[in-house]
Tab-separated table of C-alpha atoms in Angstrom:
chain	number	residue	atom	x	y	z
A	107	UNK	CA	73.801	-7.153	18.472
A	108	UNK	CA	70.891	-5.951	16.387
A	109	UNK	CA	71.743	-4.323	13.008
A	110	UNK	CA	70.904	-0.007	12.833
A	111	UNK	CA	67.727	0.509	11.368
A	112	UNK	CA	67.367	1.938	7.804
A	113	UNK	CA	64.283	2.675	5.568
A	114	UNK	CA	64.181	-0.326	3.188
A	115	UNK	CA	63.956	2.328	-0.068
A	116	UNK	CA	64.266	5.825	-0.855
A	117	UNK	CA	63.249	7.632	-3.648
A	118	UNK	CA	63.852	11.100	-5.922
A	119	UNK	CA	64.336	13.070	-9.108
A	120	UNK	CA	67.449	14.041	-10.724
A	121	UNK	CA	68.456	16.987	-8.568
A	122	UNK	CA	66.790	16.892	-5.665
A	123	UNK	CA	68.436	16.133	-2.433
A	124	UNK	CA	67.290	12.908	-0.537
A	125	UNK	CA	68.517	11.836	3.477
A	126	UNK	CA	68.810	8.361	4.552
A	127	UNK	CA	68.561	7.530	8.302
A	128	UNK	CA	70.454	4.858	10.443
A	129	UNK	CA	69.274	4.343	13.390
A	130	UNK	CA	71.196	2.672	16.238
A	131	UNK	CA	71.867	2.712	19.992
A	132	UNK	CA	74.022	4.565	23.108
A	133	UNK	CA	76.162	1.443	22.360
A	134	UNK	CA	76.746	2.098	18.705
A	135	UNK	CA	75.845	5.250	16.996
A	136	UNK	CA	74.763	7.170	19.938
A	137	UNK	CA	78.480	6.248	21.528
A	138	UNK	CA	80.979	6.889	18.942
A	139	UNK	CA	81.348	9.410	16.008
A	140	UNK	CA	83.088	5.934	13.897
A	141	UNK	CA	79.793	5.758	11.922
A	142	UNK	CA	80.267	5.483	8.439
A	143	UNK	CA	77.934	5.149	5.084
A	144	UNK	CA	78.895	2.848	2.124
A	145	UNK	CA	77.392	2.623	-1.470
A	146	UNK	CA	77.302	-0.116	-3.374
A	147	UNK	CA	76.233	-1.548	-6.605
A	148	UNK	CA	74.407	-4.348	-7.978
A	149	UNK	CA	76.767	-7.037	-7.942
A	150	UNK	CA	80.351	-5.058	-6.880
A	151	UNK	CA	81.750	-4.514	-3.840
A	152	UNK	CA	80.762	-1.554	-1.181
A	153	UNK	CA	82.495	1.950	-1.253
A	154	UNK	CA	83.772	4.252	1.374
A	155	UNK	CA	81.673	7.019	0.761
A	156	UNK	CA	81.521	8.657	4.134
A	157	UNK	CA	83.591	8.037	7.635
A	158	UNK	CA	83.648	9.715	10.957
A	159	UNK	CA	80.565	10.710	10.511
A	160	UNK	CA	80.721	13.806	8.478
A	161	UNK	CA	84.272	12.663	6.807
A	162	UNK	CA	84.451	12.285	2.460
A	163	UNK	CA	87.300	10.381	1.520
A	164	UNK	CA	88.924	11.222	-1.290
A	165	UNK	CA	87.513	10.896	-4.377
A	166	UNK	CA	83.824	11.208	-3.317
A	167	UNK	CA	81.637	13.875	-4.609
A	168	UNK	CA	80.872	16.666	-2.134
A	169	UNK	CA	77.317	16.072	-3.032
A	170	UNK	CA	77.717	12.965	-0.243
A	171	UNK	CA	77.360	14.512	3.547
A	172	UNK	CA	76.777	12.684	6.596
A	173	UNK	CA	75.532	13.913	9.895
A	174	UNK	CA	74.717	12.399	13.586
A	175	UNK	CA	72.373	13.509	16.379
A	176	UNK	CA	72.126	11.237	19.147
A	177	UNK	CA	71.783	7.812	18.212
A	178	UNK	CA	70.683	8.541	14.775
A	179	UNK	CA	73.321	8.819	11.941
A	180	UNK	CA	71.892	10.956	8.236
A	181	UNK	CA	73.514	10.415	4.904
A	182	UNK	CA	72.263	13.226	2.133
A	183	UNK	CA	72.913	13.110	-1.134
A	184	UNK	CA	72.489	16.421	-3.011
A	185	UNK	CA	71.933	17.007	-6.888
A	186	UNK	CA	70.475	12.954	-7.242
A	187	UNK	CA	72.294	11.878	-10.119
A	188	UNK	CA	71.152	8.788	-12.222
A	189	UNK	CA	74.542	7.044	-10.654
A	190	UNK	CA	73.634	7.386	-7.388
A	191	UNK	CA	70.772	4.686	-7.601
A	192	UNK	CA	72.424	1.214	-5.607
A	193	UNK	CA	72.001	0.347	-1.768
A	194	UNK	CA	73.506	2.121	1.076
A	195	UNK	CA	74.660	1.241	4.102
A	196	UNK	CA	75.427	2.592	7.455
A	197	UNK	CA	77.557	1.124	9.755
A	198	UNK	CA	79.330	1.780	13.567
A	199	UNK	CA	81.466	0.510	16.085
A	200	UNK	CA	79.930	-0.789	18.709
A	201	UNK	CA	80.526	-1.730	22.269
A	202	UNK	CA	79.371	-5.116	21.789
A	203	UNK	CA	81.417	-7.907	21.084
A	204	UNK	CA	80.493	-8.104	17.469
A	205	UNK	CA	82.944	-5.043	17.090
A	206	UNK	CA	80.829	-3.791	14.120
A	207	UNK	CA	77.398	-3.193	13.338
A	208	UNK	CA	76.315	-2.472	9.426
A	209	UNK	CA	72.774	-1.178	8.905
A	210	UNK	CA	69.830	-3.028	7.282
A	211	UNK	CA	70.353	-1.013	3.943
A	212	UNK	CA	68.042	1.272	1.800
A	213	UNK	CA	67.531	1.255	-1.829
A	214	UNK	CA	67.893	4.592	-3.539
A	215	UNK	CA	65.817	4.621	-6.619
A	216	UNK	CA	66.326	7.593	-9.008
A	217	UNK	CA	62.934	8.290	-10.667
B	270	UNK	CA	96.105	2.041	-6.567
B	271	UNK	CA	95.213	0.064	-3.451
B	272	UNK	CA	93.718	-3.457	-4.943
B	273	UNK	CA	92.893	-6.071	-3.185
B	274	UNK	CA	91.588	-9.581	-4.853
B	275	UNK	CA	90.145	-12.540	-3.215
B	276	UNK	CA	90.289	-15.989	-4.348
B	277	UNK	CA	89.386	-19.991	-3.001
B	278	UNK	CA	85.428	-19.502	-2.875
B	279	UNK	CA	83.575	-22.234	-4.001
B	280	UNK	CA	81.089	-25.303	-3.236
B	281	UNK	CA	81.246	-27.271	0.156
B	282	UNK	CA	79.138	-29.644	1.685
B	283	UNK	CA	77.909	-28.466	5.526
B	284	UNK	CA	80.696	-29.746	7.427
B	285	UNK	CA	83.612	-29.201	5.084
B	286	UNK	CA	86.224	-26.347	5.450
B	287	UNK	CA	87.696	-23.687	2.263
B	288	UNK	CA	90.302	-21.521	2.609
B	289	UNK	CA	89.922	-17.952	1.406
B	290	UNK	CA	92.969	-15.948	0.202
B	291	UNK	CA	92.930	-12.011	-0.660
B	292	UNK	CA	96.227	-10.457	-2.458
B	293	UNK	CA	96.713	-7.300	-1.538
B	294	UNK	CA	98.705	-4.735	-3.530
B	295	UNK	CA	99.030	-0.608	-4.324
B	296	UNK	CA	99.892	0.118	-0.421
B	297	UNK	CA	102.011	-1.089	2.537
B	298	UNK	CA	100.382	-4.503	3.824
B	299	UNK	CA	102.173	-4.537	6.906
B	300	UNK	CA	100.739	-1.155	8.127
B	301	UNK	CA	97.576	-1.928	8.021
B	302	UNK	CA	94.757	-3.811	9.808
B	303	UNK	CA	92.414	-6.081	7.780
B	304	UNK	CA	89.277	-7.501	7.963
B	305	UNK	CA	86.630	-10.048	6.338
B	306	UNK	CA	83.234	-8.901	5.808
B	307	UNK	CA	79.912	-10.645	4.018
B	308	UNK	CA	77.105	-11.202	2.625
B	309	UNK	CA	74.269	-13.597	2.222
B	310	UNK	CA	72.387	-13.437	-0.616
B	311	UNK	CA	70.012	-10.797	-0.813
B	312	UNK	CA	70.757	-9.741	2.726
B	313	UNK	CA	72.968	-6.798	4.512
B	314	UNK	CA	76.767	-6.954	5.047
B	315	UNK	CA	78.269	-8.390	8.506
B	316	UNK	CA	81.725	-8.151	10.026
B	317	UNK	CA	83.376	-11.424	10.174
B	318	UNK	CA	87.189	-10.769	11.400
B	319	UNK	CA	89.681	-8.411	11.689
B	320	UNK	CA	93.398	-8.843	11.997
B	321	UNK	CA	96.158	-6.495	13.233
B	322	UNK	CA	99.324	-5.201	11.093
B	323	UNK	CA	101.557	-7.915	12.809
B	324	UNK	CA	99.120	-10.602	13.462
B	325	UNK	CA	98.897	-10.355	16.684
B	326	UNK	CA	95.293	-9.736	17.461
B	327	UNK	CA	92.497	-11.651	16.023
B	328	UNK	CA	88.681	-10.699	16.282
B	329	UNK	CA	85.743	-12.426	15.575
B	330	UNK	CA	81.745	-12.393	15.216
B	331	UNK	CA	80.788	-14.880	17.811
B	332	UNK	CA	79.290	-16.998	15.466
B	333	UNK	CA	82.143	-17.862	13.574
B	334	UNK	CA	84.150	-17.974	16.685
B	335	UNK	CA	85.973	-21.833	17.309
B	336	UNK	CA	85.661	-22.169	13.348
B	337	UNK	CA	86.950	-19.525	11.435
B	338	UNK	CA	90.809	-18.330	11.482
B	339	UNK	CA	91.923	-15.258	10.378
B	340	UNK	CA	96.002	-15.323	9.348
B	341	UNK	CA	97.951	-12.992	7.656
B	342	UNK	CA	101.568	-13.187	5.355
B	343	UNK	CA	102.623	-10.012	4.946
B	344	UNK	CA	105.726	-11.164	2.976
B	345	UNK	CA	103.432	-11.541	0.376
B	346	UNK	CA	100.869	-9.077	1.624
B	347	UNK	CA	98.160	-11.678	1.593
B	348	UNK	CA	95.470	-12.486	3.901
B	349	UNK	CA	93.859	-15.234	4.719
B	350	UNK	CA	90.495	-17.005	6.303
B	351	UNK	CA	90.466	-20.668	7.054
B	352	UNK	CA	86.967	-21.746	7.312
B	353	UNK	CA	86.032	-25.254	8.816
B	354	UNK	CA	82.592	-26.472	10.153
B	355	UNK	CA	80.784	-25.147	7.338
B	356	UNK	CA	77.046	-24.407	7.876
B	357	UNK	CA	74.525	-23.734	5.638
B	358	UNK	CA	74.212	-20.243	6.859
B	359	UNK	CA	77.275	-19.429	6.093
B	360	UNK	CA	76.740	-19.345	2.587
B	361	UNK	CA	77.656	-15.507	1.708
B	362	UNK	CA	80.318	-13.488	-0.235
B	363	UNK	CA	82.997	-12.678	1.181
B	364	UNK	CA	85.111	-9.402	0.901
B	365	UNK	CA	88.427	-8.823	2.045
B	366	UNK	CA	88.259	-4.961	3.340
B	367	UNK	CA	91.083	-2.875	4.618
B	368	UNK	CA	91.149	-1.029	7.672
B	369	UNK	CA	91.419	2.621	7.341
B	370	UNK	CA	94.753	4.207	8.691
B	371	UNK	CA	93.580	6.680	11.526
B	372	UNK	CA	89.482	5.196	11.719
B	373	UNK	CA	87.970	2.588	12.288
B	374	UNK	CA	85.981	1.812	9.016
B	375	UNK	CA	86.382	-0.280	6.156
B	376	UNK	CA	88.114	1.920	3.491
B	377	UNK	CA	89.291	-0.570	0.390
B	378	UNK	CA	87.202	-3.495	-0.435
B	379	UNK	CA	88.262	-6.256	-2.957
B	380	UNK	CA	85.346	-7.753	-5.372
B	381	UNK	CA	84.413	-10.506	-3.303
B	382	UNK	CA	84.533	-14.262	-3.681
B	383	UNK	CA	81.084	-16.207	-3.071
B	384	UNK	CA	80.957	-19.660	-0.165
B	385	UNK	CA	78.135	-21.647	-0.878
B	386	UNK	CA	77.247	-24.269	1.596
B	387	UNK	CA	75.419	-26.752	0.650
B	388	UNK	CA	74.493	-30.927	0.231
């Protein structure tokens, strides 16, 4: 099971809106709407910041959405605050035996 | 406040086994399923295990499969991985995650406790 595909980094100024892709399969993304986006930190643990697909736990700011069109899941993030900057990942059930499938990760970089 | 706190990581030689515990606390143990996720240095985060509420299904990444055992006490909502044929590869952190209630995605995630194999 391959991981989804992610740009390696994404850039932007303080409030602009930026949109990270995840790209996966029909077996993963394409198949199920259990894609979900996590943020996380230099050296702590990843966050919940989107599930479902389009679903912000509580907590999150509504300036995290997520989105899916075929087999190609979108996180945006709205207003780019200088917290934002860390890595994100996507991630999916999958048909596959491995269950779970995390994306290769982007680097946000706030300018 | 759901917290969850993993502890045992360490030092091994390839070959040797560790034990990793994770105390869970701020929500029902037993209603949940659980999971162990990591990560290699550097590198992207992969599913390891998951566990249901009772401990009656076990899943693994095939290539910890024959090696790794997940376990669960949920008298003292802990959890648990045994790890034994260390490789080299395996050499990661590892976070204890919680299962979401009515998805399937990681929802809690404790700090992590870092494996490193190696002679």
């Amino acid at each position: 099971q391959s991981a989804l595909t992610q740009p390696a980094s994404v850039s932007g100024s303080p409030g602009q809106s930026i949109t990270i892709s995840c790209t996966g399969t029909s077996s993963d993304v394409g198949a199920f709407n259990y894609v979900s986006w996590y943020q996380q930190h230099p050296g702590k643990a990843p966050k919940l910041m989107i599930y479902d697909v389009n679903t912000r736990p509580s907590g999150v700011s509504n300036r995290f959405s997520g989105s899916k069109s075929g087999n190609t899941a979108s996180l945006t993030i709205s207003g780019l605050q200088a917290e934002d900057e860390a890595d994100y990942y996507c991630s999916s059930y999958t048909t596959s035996r491995t269950l779970y499938v995390f994306g290769t990760g982007t680097k946000v970089t706030v300018l | 406040e759901v917290q969850l706190a993993e502890s045992g990581g360490g030092l091994v030689q390839p070959g040797g086994s560790l034990r990793l515990s994770c105390a869970a606390s701020g929500f029902t143990f037993s209603s949940y399923w659980m999971s162990w996720v990591r990560q290699a240095p550097g590198k992207g985060l992969e599913w390891v295990a998951n566990i249901k509420e009772d401990g009656s299904e076990k899943y693994y990444v095939d290539s910890v499969k024959g090696r790794f055992t997940i376990s669960r006490d949920n008298a003292k909502s802990s959890l648990f991985l045994q790890m034994n044929s260390l490789r080299v590869e395996d050499t990661a952190v590892f976070y204890c995650a919680r299962l979401h209630s009515t998805s399937i995605v990681f929802d809690y995630w404790g700090q992590g406790a870092l494996v490193t194999v190696s002679s």
